[in-house]
Coordinates of C-alpha atoms and ligand atoms in Angstrom, one line a residue:
X867 CA 63.5 13.5 165.4
X868 CA 67.1 12.4 165.8
X869 CA 70.4 13.9 164.6
X870 CA 72.9 11.8 162.6
X871 CA 76.5 13.0 162.8
X872 CA 79.4 11.8 160.8
X873 CA 82.3 11.2 163.1
X874 CA 85.3 11.7 160.8
X875 CA 88.8 10.3 161.4
X876 CA 92.3 11.9 161.4
X877 CA 95.9 11.1 160.6
X878 CA 99.0 12.9 162.0
X879 CA 101.2 14.5 159.3
X880 CA 104.3 14.5 161.4
X881 CA 104.4 14.2 165.2
X882 CA 107.3 15.3 167.4
X883 CA 107.4 14.2 171.1
X884 CA 108.9 16.5 173.7
X885 CA 109.7 16.0 177.4
X886 CA 107.2 14.4 179.8
X887 CA 105.4 17.1 181.9
X888 CA 104.7 17.2 185.6
X889 CA 101.0 16.2 184.8
X890 CA 102.3 12.9 183.2
X891 CA 101.5 14.0 179.6
X892 CA 104.1 14.7 177.0
X893 CA 104.6 18.0 175.1
X894 CA 103.8 17.5 171.4
X895 CA 104.0 19.3 168.1
X896 CA 101.8 17.7 165.4
X897 CA 99.9 18.4 162.3
X898 CA 96.5 16.7 162.2
X899 CA 94.6 16.1 159.0
X900 CA 91.0 15.0 159.0
X901 CA 89.9 12.2 156.7
X902 CA 86.6 11.4 155.0
X903 CA 86.3 7.9 156.5
X904 CA 83.8 8.0 159.4
X905 CA 81.7 6.3 162.1
X906 CA 78.1 7.4 162.3
X907 CA 76.4 8.6 165.5
X908 CA 72.7 8.9 165.9
X909 CA 71.6 11.1 168.8
X910 CA 68.2 11.5 170.2
X911 CA 67.3 13.6 173.2
X912 CA 63.9 14.0 174.8
X913 CA 63.3 16.9 177.2
X914 CA 62.0 15.8 180.7
X915 CA 59.9 17.9 183.0
X916 CA 61.1 16.2 186.2
X917 CA 63.6 13.6 187.5
X918 CA 67.2 13.1 186.4
X919 CA 68.9 13.2 183.0
X920 CA 69.9 9.8 181.7
X921 CA 72.2 8.6 178.8
X922 CA 72.1 5.2 177.1
X923 CA 74.7 4.1 174.5
X924 CA 74.4 1.3 172.0
X925 CA 76.7 0.2 169.3
X926 CA 77.1 -2.4 166.5
X927 CA 80.6 -3.3 167.7
X928 CA 80.9 -5.3 170.9
X929 CA 84.5 -4.2 171.4
X930 CA 83.2 -0.7 172.1
X931 CA 82.2 -0.1 175.8
X932 CA 78.8 1.3 176.3
X933 CA 79.4 2.5 179.9
X934 CA 81.3 5.5 181.5
X935 CA 84.6 4.3 179.9
X936 CA 83.3 5.4 176.5
X937 CA 84.5 8.9 175.4
X938 CA 80.9 9.7 174.3
X939 CA 79.7 9.2 177.9
X940 CA 82.5 11.4 179.3
X941 CA 81.5 14.1 176.8
X942 CA 77.8 13.8 177.5
X943 CA 78.3 14.2 181.3
X944 CA 80.1 17.5 180.7
X945 CA 77.6 18.7 178.1
X946 CA 74.6 18.0 180.3
X947 CA 76.3 19.7 183.3
X948 CA 77.2 22.8 181.3
X949 CA 73.9 23.2 179.4
X950 CA 71.7 22.5 182.5
X951 CA 69.3 20.5 180.3
X952 CA 67.0 17.9 181.8
X953 CA 66.9 15.2 179.1
X954 CA 66.8 11.5 178.3
X955 CA 69.5 10.8 175.7
X956 CA 70.1 7.8 173.5
X957 CA 73.2 7.6 171.3
X958 CA 73.9 4.8 168.8
X959 CA 77.5 4.5 167.5
X960 CA 77.7 2.8 164.2
X961 CA 81.4 1.8 164.2
X962 CA 83.1 1.5 160.8
X963 CA 86.5 2.8 161.8
X964 CA 89.0 0.5 163.6
X965 CA 88.9 0.7 167.4
X966 CA 92.3 2.0 168.9
X967 CA 93.9 2.4 165.5
X968 CA 95.6 5.8 165.7
X969 CA 92.8 7.3 163.6
X970 CA 91.3 9.2 166.5
X971 CA 88.0 7.4 166.2
X972 CA 87.1 7.4 169.9
X973 CA 88.1 11.1 170.2
X974 CA 86.0 12.0 167.1
X975 CA 83.0 10.1 168.5
X976 CA 83.2 12.4 171.6
X977 CA 83.3 15.6 169.4
X978 CA 80.4 14.3 167.2
X979 CA 78.4 13.6 170.4
X980 CA 78.9 17.2 171.5
X981 CA 77.9 18.7 168.1
X982 CA 74.9 16.3 167.9
X983 CA 73.7 17.2 171.4
X984 CA 73.9 20.9 170.6
X985 CA 71.6 20.4 167.6
X986 CA 69.2 18.2 169.6
X987 CA 69.1 20.8 172.5
X988 CA 69.0 23.8 170.1
X989 CA 71.7 25.3 172.2
X990 CA 75.3 26.1 171.3
X991 CA 77.8 26.0 174.2
X992 CA 80.3 28.9 174.4
X993 CA 83.3 28.3 172.1
X994 CA 85.9 28.3 174.9
X995 CA 83.9 25.9 177.1
X996 CA 83.5 23.4 174.2
X997 CA 87.3 23.4 173.7
X998 CA 87.8 23.0 177.4
X999 CA 85.6 20.0 177.9
X1000 CA 86.9 18.4 174.7
X1001 CA 90.4 18.7 176.1
X1002 CA 89.3 17.1 179.3
X1003 CA 87.9 14.1 177.5
X1004 CA 91.1 13.5 175.5
X1005 CA 94.1 15.2 173.9
X1006 CA 92.9 14.4 170.4
X1007 CA 89.3 15.6 170.8
X1008 CA 89.7 19.4 170.3
X1009 CA 91.1 19.0 166.8
X1010 CA 87.7 17.6 165.8
X1011 CA 86.1 20.9 166.7
X1012 CA 88.2 22.6 164.0
X1013 CA 88.5 19.9 161.2
X1014 CA 90.7 20.2 158.1
X1015 CA 94.4 20.7 158.6
X1016 CA 95.2 21.6 162.2
X1017 CA 98.3 22.4 164.2
X1018 CA 98.4 20.6 167.6
X1019 CA 100.6 21.9 170.5
X1020 CA 100.6 21.4 174.3
X1021 CA 99.7 17.8 174.8
X1022 CA 98.0 17.8 171.4
X1023 CA 94.8 19.6 172.7
X1024 CA 96.0 23.1 171.9
X1025 CA 94.7 23.5 168.4
X1026 CA 95.1 26.1 165.6
X1027 CA 93.5 25.9 162.1
X1028 CA 96.1 25.8 159.3
X1029 CA 95.5 26.5 155.6
X1030 CA 93.9 23.4 154.2
X1031 CA 96.1 21.0 152.2
X1032 CA 94.6 20.0 148.8
X1033 CA 92.3 16.9 148.8
X1034 CA 94.6 13.9 148.5
X1035 CA 94.0 10.1 148.2
X1036 CA 94.8 8.3 151.4
X1037 CA 95.2 4.5 151.9
X1038 CA 95.2 3.4 155.5
X1039 CA 96.6 0.0 156.3
X1040 CA 94.8 -1.6 159.3
X1041 CA 97.1 -4.2 160.8
X1042 CA 95.5 -6.7 163.1
X1043 CA 97.3 -5.5 166.2
X1044 CA 96.8 -2.9 168.9
X1045 CA 99.4 -0.4 170.2
X1046 CA 99.1 1.0 173.7
X1047 CA 99.6 4.8 173.5
X1048 CA 100.8 5.2 177.2
X1049 CA 103.3 2.4 176.6
X1050 CA 104.6 4.0 173.4
X1051 CA 105.2 7.2 175.3
X1052 CA 107.0 5.3 178.0
X1053 CA 109.2 3.5 175.4
X1054 CA 110.0 6.9 173.9
X1055 CA 111.0 8.2 177.4
X1056 CA 113.3 5.2 177.8
X1057 CA 114.9 5.9 174.4
X1058 CA 115.4 9.6 175.2
X1059 CA 117.0 8.6 178.4
X1060 CA 119.5 6.4 176.6
X1061 CA 120.2 9.2 174.1
X1062 CA 120.6 11.8 176.9
X1063 CA 123.6 9.9 178.3
X1064 CA 125.1 9.7 174.8
X1065 CA 124.7 13.3 173.5
X1066 CA 122.9 16.6 174.1
X1067 CA 119.1 16.4 173.4
X1068 CA 117.8 18.1 170.3
X1069 CA 114.6 20.3 170.5
X1070 CA 112.3 18.1 168.4
X1071 CA 109.2 20.2 169.1
X1072 CA 110.9 23.4 167.8
X1073 CA 112.3 21.5 164.8
X1074 CA 108.9 20.3 163.6
X1075 CA 107.2 23.6 164.3
X1076 CA 109.8 25.3 162.1
X1077 CA 109.4 22.7 159.4
X1078 CA 105.6 23.2 159.4
X1079 CA 106.0 27.0 159.2
X1080 CA 108.6 26.7 156.5
X1081 CA 106.3 24.6 154.3
X1082 CA 103.6 27.3 154.6
X1083 CA 106.1 29.9 153.4
X1084 CA 106.7 28.1 150.1
X1085 CA 104.9 29.5 147.1
X1086 CA 101.4 28.0 146.9
X1087 CA 98.9 27.5 144.2
X1088 CA 96.8 30.2 145.9
X1089 CA 99.4 32.6 144.4
X1090 CA 99.5 34.5 147.7
X1091 CA 103.3 34.1 147.7
X1092 CA 105.4 34.8 144.7
X1093 CA 109.1 34.9 145.1
X1094 CA 111.1 35.5 141.9
X1095 CA 111.1 32.5 139.6
X1096 CA 109.4 30.1 142.1
X1097 CA 106.5 28.4 140.6
X1098 CA 103.3 27.7 142.6
X1099 CA 103.4 24.2 144.1
X1100 CA 101.5 21.7 146.2
X1101 CA 101.9 22.6 149.9
X1102 CA 101.9 18.9 150.8
X1103 CA 105.0 18.4 148.7
X1104 CA 106.6 21.4 150.4
X1105 CA 105.7 19.8 153.8
X1106 CA 107.3 16.5 152.8
X1107 CA 110.4 18.2 151.6
X1108 CA 110.9 19.7 155.1
X1109 CA 111.4 16.1 156.3
X1110 CA 108.4 15.7 158.6
X1111 CA 108.2 12.4 160.5
X1112 CA 106.4 10.7 163.3
X1113 CA 108.6 10.1 166.4
X1114 CA 106.5 7.2 167.5
X1115 CA 107.8 5.2 164.5
X1116 CA 111.2 4.8 166.3
X1117 CA 109.7 3.0 169.2
X1118 CA 106.6 1.3 167.7
X1119 CA 108.4 -0.1 164.6
X1120 CA 111.0 -1.6 167.0
X1121 CA 108.3 -3.4 169.0
X1122 CA 106.3 -4.3 165.8
X1123 CA 108.7 -4.7 162.8
X1124 CA 105.7 -5.7 160.7
X1125 CA 104.5 -2.1 160.8
X1126 CA 107.7 -0.9 159.3
X1127 CA 107.3 -3.5 156.5
X1128 CA 103.7 -2.2 155.9
X1129 CA 105.1 1.4 155.6
X1130 CA 107.5 0.2 152.9
X1131 CA 104.7 -1.5 151.1
X1132 CA 102.8 1.8 151.1
X1133 CA 105.8 3.9 150.0
X1134 CA 107.4 1.9 147.2
X1135 CA 106.2 0.6 143.9
X1136 CA 107.9 -0.8 140.8
X1137 CA 106.1 1.9 139.0
X1138 CA 107.6 5.3 140.3
X1139 CA 104.3 7.0 139.5
X1140 CA 102.6 4.8 142.1
X1141 CA 104.9 5.6 144.9
X1142 CA 103.5 7.5 147.9
X1143 CA 103.9 11.2 148.4
X1144 CA 104.3 10.5 152.1
X1145 CA 103.6 7.5 154.4
X1146 CA 103.8 7.3 158.1
X1147 CA 102.4 5.7 161.3
X1148 CA 99.3 7.6 162.5
X1149 CA 99.6 8.7 166.1
X1150 CA 101.0 5.7 168.0
X1151 CA 99.4 3.3 165.5
X1152 CA 98.7 0.7 164.6
X1153 CA 97.2 2.4 161.5
X1154 CA 99.9 3.3 158.8
X1155 CA 98.8 5.5 156.0
X1156 CA 100.1 6.6 152.5
X1157 CA 99.1 9.7 150.6
X1158 CA 98.9 9.4 146.8
X1159 CA 98.8 11.9 143.9
X1160 CA 96.2 9.9 141.9
X1161 CA 93.5 7.2 142.0
X1162 CA 95.7 4.7 140.2
X1163 CA 98.5 5.1 142.7
X1164 CA 96.1 4.6 145.6
X1165 CA 94.5 1.5 144.0
X1166 CA 98.0 0.0 143.4
X1167 CA 98.9 0.6 147.1
X1168 CA 95.7 -1.2 148.2
X1169 CA 96.6 -4.1 145.9
X1170 CA 100.1 -4.3 147.4
X1171 CA 98.6 -4.5 150.9
X1172 CA 95.9 -7.1 150.0
X1173 CA 98.5 -9.2 148.2
X1174 CA 100.3 -9.4 151.6
X1175 CA 97.0 -10.1 153.5
X1176 CA 96.7 -6.6 155.1
X1177 CA 93.3 -5.0 155.4
X1178 CA 93.0 -1.4 154.4
X1179 CA 90.7 1.4 153.7
X1180 CA 90.9 3.9 150.9
X1181 CA 89.7 7.4 151.7
X1182 CA 90.6 11.1 151.0
X1183 CA 91.8 14.0 153.1
X1184 CA 88.9 16.2 154.2
X1185 CA 89.2 20.0 154.1
X1186 CA 87.6 22.2 156.8
X1187 CA 84.8 23.3 154.5
X1188 CA 84.0 19.7 153.5
X1189 CA 84.3 18.6 157.2
X1190 CA 81.6 21.0 158.3
X1191 CA 79.6 20.8 155.1
X1192 CA 79.1 17.0 155.2
X1193 CA 79.1 16.3 159.0
X1194 CA 75.3 16.3 159.5
X1195 CA 73.6 13.5 157.6
X1196 CA 70.3 14.7 156.4
X1197 CA 67.5 12.1 156.4
X1198 CA 65.8 13.1 153.2
X1199 CA 63.1 10.4 153.8
X1200 CA 61.7 12.5 156.7
X1201 CA 61.1 15.4 154.2
X1202 CA 58.9 13.3 151.9
X1203 CA 55.2 13.4 152.6
Ligands
LIG2017 O1 94.6 12.4 176.3 P1 94.5 10.9 176.0 O2 93.4 10.2 176.7 O3 94.4 10.6 174.5 O4 95.8 10.2 176.5 C1 96.0 8.9 176.7 C2 97.3 8.6 177.4 O5 98.4 8.8 176.5 C3 97.6 9.5 178.6 O6 97.1 9.0 179.8 C4 99.1 9.6 178.7 O7 99.6 8.4 179.3 C5 99.5 9.5 177.2 N1 99.7 10.8 176.6 C6 100.9 11.5 176.9 N2 101.1 12.7 176.3 C7 100.2 13.2 175.4 C8 99.0 12.6 175.1 C9 98.8 11.3 175.7 O8 101.7 11.0 177.6 N3 100.5 14.4 174.8

């Protein structure tokens, strides 16, 4: 038997970049949100009685490396070392998400491989160890061990579950260009250096943390908070009102002005009801997403993109419950006799 795991994607609802640290990474504050769009991993492990464990990777997409550069290989090395299992593993990655698009697909693949291997081995690794090896594989991997709406601190790997935002339509524009994350961080450093000479630095990490907390203090539809005449509202709207943004836009839109144009296409419509609730670059890009209050608005956004020759995918935000409830794809065929 094999295990099929949906490897969901993410967007960043706001991302503030802090100073570069002695280890070369940058301090971050971000709010991650998982999306329903996914790659599919099929994992098959056979126990061995002697010899050495081995891992083979295959994929439908020839841009994806199948050697030790793949995040799935990096994760598997760590899972096998920790579990002490002697196994022959084969993993097939059915790639549907863009490679290097800011949607965290490679990171999600690594988390999905960990979860699939635990099922195949019938052994769950200790919680703290799972988070530790996930962080070693990449800053964006641990968020996929929580799912839903997630606060990311540290270099993005320190994750905390937040109350889930309501399910929302999301249109992701997929421009035909790649953005190097390390280069985007270097460009940000250069910009900060310029600003330092001009004025005192602002504490962007603290500002975004306070904005995120403030949005959670607003009265929500849960009715938990009730202040005087305030009416329950959508926490996503409260979040947008706090002025969240993605710092990467400042440097990435300068390098690639077409991405700024795409964000405008996602945001504005002649029909005000079709305007985005919020739109932003995801991570360092190149994916740019828009969130919409209804199906009609999302459809109109897709049409604006396709009229301008820009590929897109239409999906929804995925709550923590839906993330875990739909992650394992059940092969009903195997239950029929
Ligand atoms: O952790 P991950 O593999 O995603 O990071 C890729 C690169 O992005 C790092 O090598 C580093 O150059 C940069 N990075 C950073 N600060 C972060 C996350 C990533 O500078 N918080």
